[in-house]
Tab-separated table of C-alpha atoms in Angstrom:
chain	number	residue	atom	x	y	z
Z	1	MET	CA	-7.756	3.343	17.126
Z	2	ALA	CA	-4.316	4.584	17.401
Z	3	ASP	CA	-2.098	4.043	15.053
Z	4	ALA	CA	-4.048	0.534	14.913
Z	5	LEU	CA	-6.126	1.893	12.213
Z	6	GLY	CA	-5.615	3.809	8.956
Z	7	LEU	CA	-8.046	4.781	5.476
Z	8	VAL	CA	-6.907	4.160	2.248
Z	9	LEU	CA	-8.236	6.732	-0.712
Z	10	PRO	CA	-7.841	6.185	-4.005
Z	11	HIS	CA	-10.297	7.327	-5.358
Z	12	GLY	CA	-12.310	10.957	-5.554
Z	13	ARG	CA	-11.741	14.188	-6.662
Z	14	ILE	CA	-8.361	16.044	-4.676
Z	15	GLY	CA	-10.466	17.483	-3.014
Z	16	GLU	CA	-12.420	15.494	-1.758
Z	17	LEU	CA	-8.918	13.441	-0.531
Z	18	ALA	CA	-8.281	16.305	1.720
Z	19	GLU	CA	-12.097	16.734	3.032
Z	20	TRP	CA	-11.831	12.142	3.600
Z	21	ALA	CA	-8.564	12.448	5.744
Z	22	ALA	CA	-10.028	15.807	8.456
Z	23	ASP	CA	-12.805	13.549	8.476
Z	24	ALA	CA	-10.901	10.383	9.164
Z	25	GLU	CA	-9.236	12.323	11.981
Z	26	LYS	CA	-11.609	13.433	13.579
Z	27	ALA	CA	-13.091	10.129	13.357
Z	28	GLY	CA	-9.543	8.539	15.460
Z	29	PHE	CA	-7.796	7.461	12.256
Z	30	GLY	CA	-3.546	7.191	12.525
Z	31	SER	CA	-3.128	7.468	9.157
Z	32	VAL	CA	-4.502	8.137	5.359
Z	33	TRP	CA	-3.097	7.188	3.040
Z	34	ALA	CA	-2.829	7.897	-1.128
Z	35	ILE	CA	-2.525	5.960	-3.596
Z	36	GLU	CA	-1.111	5.947	-7.472
Z	37	TYR	CA	-2.053	4.934	-10.695
Z	38	ASN	CA	-1.774	6.848	-14.598
Z	39	ASP	CA	-4.449	8.677	-12.893
Z	40	ARG	CA	-2.683	10.035	-10.091
Z	41	SER	CA	0.212	11.036	-8.649
Z	42	ALA	CA	0.543	10.038	-5.200
Z	43	VAL	CA	2.655	12.329	-4.182
Z	44	VAL	CA	0.956	15.130	-4.957
Z	45	SER	CA	-2.556	13.743	-3.179
Z	46	ALA	CA	-0.273	13.004	-0.263
Z	47	ALA	CA	0.501	16.544	-0.566
Z	48	ALA	CA	-3.136	17.132	0.249
Z	49	LEU	CA	-3.770	14.886	2.764
Z	50	ALA	CA	-0.447	16.479	5.441
Z	51	ALA	CA	-2.206	19.766	4.822
Z	52	ALA	CA	-5.596	18.935	5.874
Z	53	THR	CA	-4.323	17.183	8.788
Z	54	ARG	CA	-2.970	18.463	12.201
Z	55	ARG	CA	-1.491	15.124	13.830
Z	56	ILE	CA	-1.845	11.843	12.440
Z	57	THR	CA	0.452	10.091	9.343
Z	58	VAL	CA	0.514	10.855	6.130
Z	59	GLY	CA	1.589	7.720	3.264
Z	60	THR	CA	2.055	6.730	0.409
Z	61	SER	CA	0.612	3.427	0.029
Z	62	ILE	CA	1.962	3.019	-3.074
Z	63	ALA	CA	4.165	4.807	-4.875
Z	64	TYR	CA	5.681	3.432	-7.504
Z	65	ALA	CA	9.419	3.042	-6.824
Z	66	PHE	CA	11.086	2.551	-9.476
Z	67	GLY	CA	9.397	5.069	-12.343
Z	68	ARG	CA	10.748	7.250	-10.698
Z	69	SER	CA	14.841	8.734	-9.824
Z	70	PRO	CA	16.024	7.664	-6.408
Z	71	LEU	CA	16.999	11.259	-6.285
Z	72	VAL	CA	13.546	12.794	-6.680
Z	73	LEU	CA	12.409	9.460	-4.964
Z	74	ALA	CA	14.256	10.977	-1.852
Z	75	VAL	CA	13.439	14.512	-2.511
Z	76	GLU	CA	9.884	14.296	-2.532
Z	77	ALA	CA	9.876	12.510	0.326
Z	78	MET	CA	11.858	14.729	2.038
Z	79	ASP	CA	9.406	17.478	0.570
Z	80	LEU	CA	6.421	15.577	2.415
Z	81	ASP	CA	7.803	15.467	5.576
Z	82	ALA	CA	8.651	18.660	5.808
Z	83	LEU	CA	5.902	19.479	4.964
Z	84	SER	CA	3.308	17.446	6.807
Z	85	GLY	CA	6.163	18.032	10.371
Z	86	GLY	CA	7.626	15.450	10.273
Z	87	ARG	CA	4.715	12.634	10.184
Z	88	PHE	CA	5.113	11.183	6.022
Z	89	ARG	CA	5.739	7.593	6.375
Z	90	LEU	CA	7.256	6.947	2.644
Z	91	GLY	CA	5.254	4.049	1.033
Z	92	ILE	CA	6.852	2.425	-2.330
Z	93	GLY	CA	6.320	-1.234	-4.448
Z	94	THR	CA	7.180	-1.547	-8.404
Z	95	GLY	CA	3.930	-2.168	-9.304
Z	96	THR	CA	2.792	-4.890	-11.966
Z	97	THR	CA	5.926	-6.170	-14.611
Z	98	ARG	CA	3.177	-4.479	-17.304
Z	99	MET	CA	3.576	-1.726	-15.059
Z	100	LEU	CA	7.228	-1.380	-15.214
Z	101	ALA	CA	7.562	-1.991	-18.580
Z	102	ASP	CA	4.533	-0.064	-20.988
Z	103	TRP	CA	3.718	2.934	-17.741
Z	104	HIS	CA	7.121	3.656	-17.285
Z	105	GLY	CA	9.752	1.717	-19.672
Z	106	VAL	CA	11.494	0.834	-16.979
Z	107	ASP	CA	13.077	-2.882	-17.299
Z	108	PRO	CA	11.119	-5.028	-15.358
Z	109	ALA	CA	13.413	-7.840	-14.476
Z	110	HIS	CA	15.242	-8.505	-10.597
Z	111	PRO	CA	12.416	-5.893	-9.176
Z	112	ALA	CA	13.369	-7.213	-5.553
Z	113	PRO	CA	16.823	-6.884	-5.596
Z	114	ARG	CA	16.974	-3.864	-7.802
Z	115	MET	CA	14.737	-2.247	-4.288
Z	116	GLU	CA	17.240	-4.039	-1.564
Z	117	GLU	CA	19.961	-1.549	-3.214
Z	118	LEU	CA	16.695	1.609	-3.561
Z	119	VAL	CA	15.769	2.225	0.152
Z	120	PRO	CA	19.313	1.961	1.590
Z	121	LEU	CA	20.752	4.536	-1.038
Z	122	LEU	CA	17.732	7.061	-0.146
Z	123	ARG	CA	18.860	6.831	3.694
Z	124	ARG	CA	21.661	8.042	2.119
Z	125	LEU	CA	20.540	10.389	0.060
Z	126	TRP	CA	18.182	11.475	3.557
Z	127	ARG	CA	21.754	12.783	4.425
Z	128	LEU	CA	22.899	13.978	1.627
Z	129	HIS	CA	23.771	16.912	4.112
Z	130	GLU	CA	26.113	15.822	5.901
Z	131	GLY	CA	28.794	15.548	2.049
Z	132	PRO	CA	28.395	13.917	-0.882
Z	133	VAL	CA	27.547	9.706	-2.265
Z	134	ALA	CA	28.471	8.667	-4.437
Z	135	HIS	CA	26.739	4.448	-5.531
Z	136	ASP	CA	28.072	2.802	-7.900
Z	137	GLY	CA	25.508	-0.208	-7.457
Z	138	ARG	CA	23.806	-2.561	-9.588
Z	139	PHE	CA	20.994	-0.676	-10.645
Z	140	TYR	CA	21.666	2.919	-9.569
Z	141	ARG	CA	25.208	4.924	-10.313
Z	142	LEU	CA	24.825	8.633	-8.287
Z	143	ARG	CA	27.203	10.540	-7.660
Z	144	VAL	CA	25.948	13.897	-5.311
Z	145	SER	CA	26.932	16.984	-3.728
Z	146	PRO	CA	24.600	18.674	-1.117
Z	147	ARG	CA	24.885	22.478	-2.375
Z	148	SER	CA	25.717	25.237	-0.507
Z	149	GLY	CA	24.204	26.074	2.963
Z	150	SER	CA	21.814	22.933	2.411
Z	151	ARG	CA	19.888	22.515	6.189
Z	152	PRO	CA	18.807	19.094	7.480
Z	153	PRO	CA	15.422	17.748	6.426
Z	154	GLU	CA	12.664	17.192	8.660
Z	155	ARG	CA	14.287	13.854	9.295
Z	156	ALA	CA	16.477	12.201	7.828
Z	157	GLU	CA	15.617	8.176	9.406
Z	158	ILE	CA	11.810	8.954	6.996
Z	159	PRO	CA	10.461	5.640	8.104
Z	160	VAL	CA	9.933	3.768	4.407
Z	161	ASP	CA	8.004	1.173	3.510
Z	162	VAL	CA	7.433	-1.539	0.564
Z	163	ALA	CA	4.874	-2.726	-0.611
Z	164	GLY	CA	5.090	-6.794	-1.353
Z	165	VAL	CA	3.042	-9.947	-2.812
Z	166	ASN	CA	5.483	-12.296	-4.070
Z	167	PRO	CA	7.836	-14.198	-1.186
Z	168	ARG	CA	10.806	-13.169	-3.266
Z	169	MET	CA	9.267	-9.569	-2.820
Z	170	ILE	CA	8.591	-9.866	0.970
Z	171	ALA	CA	11.893	-11.023	1.875
Z	172	ALA	CA	13.252	-7.278	0.302
Z	173	ALA	CA	10.684	-6.001	2.135
Z	174	GLY	CA	12.498	-8.361	5.622
Z	175	ALA	CA	15.838	-7.123	4.597
Z	176	VAL	CA	15.556	-3.587	3.907
Z	177	ALA	CA	12.285	-1.863	5.871
Z	178	ASP	CA	11.385	-0.165	8.370
Z	179	ARG	CA	7.759	-2.355	8.143
Z	180	LEU	CA	5.025	-3.964	4.695
Z	181	LEU	CA	2.926	-3.374	3.528
Z	182	GLY	CA	0.875	-6.364	2.449
Z	183	HIS	CA	-1.422	-5.861	-0.306
Z	184	GLN	CA	-5.325	-6.246	0.050
Z	185	LEU	CA	-5.686	-9.566	-1.886
Z	186	CYS	CA	-4.579	-11.645	1.057
Z	187	THR	CA	-6.203	-14.611	3.488
Z	188	PRO	CA	-5.157	-14.751	7.153
Z	189	ALA	CA	-4.080	-17.492	5.803
Z	190	TYR	CA	-1.117	-16.014	3.283
Z	191	VAL	CA	-0.234	-14.760	5.832
Z	192	ARG	CA	0.826	-17.206	8.451
Z	193	GLU	CA	1.876	-19.366	5.758
Z	194	VAL	CA	4.275	-16.711	3.795
Z	195	VAL	CA	4.470	-13.796	4.207
Z	196	ARG	CA	5.325	-13.661	7.778
Z	197	PRO	CA	8.307	-16.648	7.114
Z	198	ALA	CA	9.145	-14.979	4.221
Z	199	LEU	CA	9.328	-11.386	6.080
Z	200	ALA	CA	11.377	-13.622	9.020
Z	201	THR	CA	13.620	-14.918	6.167
Z	202	GLY	CA	14.560	-11.190	4.464
Z	203	ALA	CA	15.285	-9.428	7.894
Z	204	ARG	CA	17.424	-12.956	8.839
Z	205	GLY	CA	19.156	-12.719	5.296
Z	206	ALA	CA	20.093	-9.010	6.771
Z	207	GLY	CA	21.530	-9.644	9.931
Z	208	ARG	CA	18.141	-8.071	11.297
Z	209	ASN	CA	17.073	-9.137	15.210
Z	210	ALA	CA	13.418	-9.062	13.957
Z	211	ALA	CA	11.253	-8.585	11.561
Z	212	PRO	CA	9.449	-5.417	10.920
Z	213	PRO	CA	6.084	-5.791	11.495
Z	214	ILE	CA	3.005	-5.287	8.662
Z	215	ALA	CA	0.052	-2.208	7.834
Z	216	GLY	CA	-2.145	-5.219	5.411
Z	217	THR	CA	-4.415	-3.959	3.313
Z	218	LEU	CA	-8.318	-4.521	3.691
Z	219	LEU	CA	-11.182	-3.935	0.952
Z	220	CYS	CA	-13.397	-2.456	2.980
Z	221	SER	CA	-17.287	-2.076	2.018
Z	222	VAL	CA	-19.831	-0.418	4.678
Z	223	ASP	CA	-23.836	-0.222	3.139
Z	224	ASP	CA	-27.630	-0.286	5.444
Z	225	ASP	CA	-27.533	-2.639	2.559
Z	226	ALA	CA	-25.635	-5.822	3.372
Z	227	ASP	CA	-26.178	-6.953	0.063
Z	228	LEU	CA	-25.485	-3.818	-2.025
Z	229	ALA	CA	-21.650	-3.491	-0.020
Z	230	ARG	CA	-21.263	-7.091	-1.064
Z	231	ARG	CA	-22.113	-6.061	-4.403
Z	232	ARG	CA	-19.348	-3.060	-4.883
Z	233	ALA	CA	-16.532	-4.766	-2.595
Z	234	ALA	CA	-17.174	-8.178	-5.346
Z	235	GLU	CA	-16.280	-5.614	-8.756
Z	236	THR	CA	-14.095	-4.083	-6.555
Z	237	MET	CA	-11.917	-7.357	-6.380
Z	238	ALA	CA	-12.209	-8.719	-9.756
Z	239	PHE	CA	-10.745	-5.962	-11.432
Z	240	TYR	CA	-7.444	-6.981	-8.711
Z	241	ALA	CA	-8.315	-10.993	-9.007
Z	242	ALA	CA	-8.185	-9.872	-13.043
Z	243	THR	CA	-4.430	-8.768	-13.034
Z	244	ARG	CA	-2.303	-11.994	-13.630
Z	245	THR	CA	-0.323	-11.190	-10.968
Z	246	TYR	CA	-2.356	-11.817	-8.088
Z	247	ALA	CA	-2.870	-15.523	-9.799
Z	248	THR	CA	-0.893	-17.620	-8.153
Z	249	MET	CA	-1.730	-16.374	-4.208
Z	250	LEU	CA	-5.241	-16.450	-5.245
Z	251	ALA	CA	-4.667	-19.676	-6.211
Z	252	ARG	CA	-2.999	-20.407	-3.112
Z	253	HIS	CA	-6.411	-19.358	-1.498
Z	254	GLY	CA	-8.509	-22.123	-3.559
Z	255	TYR	CA	-9.604	-19.215	-5.640
Z	256	ALA	CA	-8.174	-20.117	-9.027
Z	257	ALA	CA	-11.363	-21.941	-10.844
Z	258	GLU	CA	-13.020	-18.047	-9.506
Z	259	THR	CA	-9.949	-16.204	-10.565
Z	260	GLU	CA	-10.035	-17.640	-14.391
Z	261	ARG	CA	-13.887	-16.693	-14.376
Z	262	VAL	CA	-13.170	-13.393	-13.446
Z	263	ARG	CA	-10.552	-13.525	-16.444
Z	264	ARG	CA	-12.315	-14.393	-19.133
Z	265	ALA	CA	-15.488	-11.991	-18.138
Z	266	TRP	CA	-13.008	-9.795	-18.103
Z	267	ARG	CA	-11.751	-10.716	-21.884
Z	268	GLN	CA	-15.160	-10.861	-22.504
Z	269	GLY	CA	-15.454	-7.280	-21.801
Z	270	ASP	CA	-18.184	-7.819	-18.754
Z	271	PRO	CA	-17.795	-5.958	-16.062
Z	272	ALA	CA	-20.770	-7.325	-13.979
Z	273	GLY	CA	-19.949	-10.418	-15.135
Z	274	MET	CA	-16.570	-10.677	-13.653
Z	275	ALA	CA	-18.528	-9.299	-9.957
Z	276	GLU	CA	-20.480	-12.999	-10.277
Z	277	ALA	CA	-17.337	-14.834	-10.756
Z	278	VAL	CA	-16.232	-13.661	-6.864
Z	279	SER	CA	-17.741	-15.916	-4.874
Z	280	ASP	CA	-19.015	-15.682	-1.050
Z	281	ARG	CA	-16.647	-18.051	-0.107
Z	282	MET	CA	-13.929	-15.609	-1.683
Z	283	LEU	CA	-15.395	-12.400	-1.007
Z	284	ASP	CA	-15.712	-13.278	3.213
Z	285	ASP	CA	-12.193	-14.415	3.469
Z	286	ILE	CA	-10.926	-12.075	1.038
Z	287	ALA	CA	-12.529	-8.684	2.236
Z	288	LEU	CA	-14.700	-6.946	4.629
Z	289	ALA	CA	-18.456	-5.570	3.096
Z	290	GLY	CA	-21.346	-5.599	4.455
Z	291	THR	CA	-24.194	-3.302	7.626
Z	292	PRO	CA	-22.185	-0.812	9.209
Z	293	ARG	CA	-22.400	-2.866	12.811
Z	294	GLU	CA	-21.653	-5.998	10.568
Z	295	VAL	CA	-18.342	-4.767	9.472
Z	296	ARG	CA	-17.258	-3.770	12.017
Z	297	ASP	CA	-18.100	-7.029	13.789
Z	298	ARG	CA	-16.163	-8.842	11.279
Z	299	PHE	CA	-13.737	-7.305	12.113
Z	300	ALA	CA	-12.918	-7.782	15.540
Z	301	ALA	CA	-13.211	-11.925	14.880
Z	302	ARG	CA	-11.439	-12.473	12.170
Z	303	TRP	CA	-8.884	-9.225	10.440
Z	304	ARG	CA	-7.972	-7.121	13.814
Z	305	ASP	CA	-5.313	-8.528	15.617
Z	306	LEU	CA	-3.907	-10.394	11.340
Z	307	TYR	CA	-2.491	-7.378	11.603
Z	308	GLU	CA	0.221	-5.095	13.663
Z	309	THR	CA	-1.446	-1.727	11.812
Z	310	THR	CA	-4.963	-2.773	9.083
Z	311	LEU	CA	-5.098	-0.555	5.698
Z	312	LEU	CA	-8.744	-0.196	5.567
Z	313	PHE	CA	-9.271	0.520	1.191
Z	314	PRO	CA	-12.706	1.911	0.665
Z	315	VAL	CA	-15.065	0.784	-2.485
Z	316	PRO	CA	-16.083	4.198	-5.128
Z	317	GLY	CA	-18.144	6.485	-3.529
Z	318	GLY	CA	-17.445	4.431	0.233
Z	319	GLU	CA	-15.598	6.476	2.465
Z	320	ASN	CA	-18.773	8.110	3.981
Z	321	ALA	CA	-19.508	5.162	5.139
Z	322	LEU	CA	-16.209	3.807	6.416
Z	323	ILE	CA	-15.239	6.227	7.762
Z	324	ASP	CA	-18.896	6.746	9.711
Z	325	ALA	CA	-18.371	2.933	10.687
Z	326	PHE	CA	-14.931	3.171	12.032
Z	327	ARG	CA	-15.169	6.335	14.249
Z	328	ALA	CA	-14.440	6.639	17.650
């Protein structure tokens, strides 16, 4: 499997995340990834994943880029890289407009230019041991000097992955990131027609020789009962489809009607109706759901060659079945 297949761990207690990460490493996964939300720290989760594993990559998919100062984010990444012995990838994203404004108290305007300023600044801060860092930018002002006896970090070039859904943020990733983190609502058509071109545009504009690779996230639900697996995938997909941020992308996929039905059920407080609004066509186009044999076959036929790295995103309670289905 090498680095071509990773596992995102969005659900469960911290101790469970560590157990699943250790099992994923034994199963042959190349990486494990922590998420962040209003009840979960990506940094603490990633520390648990690092402590539970020995060889594979540990990353955040994602940590909120703008809810921290650049210095705090840089130091957290350095500590995680040291804790993991140089196995860490910093995956960052903005979250939605509402998250920026309501959760973090951050002005949500101009997120892509802000990301383009942040990532190079992080790389400068990882070399703080070489001398003071001074920055006066559009979004950040910073003056910091190394303390006496500062040592070099585990690595001064920690890989930075940037999440993007819309073309402008994808272009920002193309300009400054080591890799793009693709969203689990992307279809193969969206990747080919929107994501790859926008990534190349950003890379060209920044004078890069090539666009960075993509680590695409894929919603995956596995159960011996195929109908149950599909229902659980529909429930998770509906949660994301209810978010206005993703409506444009889903409409481009041809799922405007389904998205509107999901949002209507959400407004009515009807979670069952939200899942029922996800059509079979929508589910099969965006997610991977079924028995272990079915998901392996569909992954090989449809998804394996779409991304340079695929990050499997389990439904709640589906971690063990997913790991077993892809066990090497």
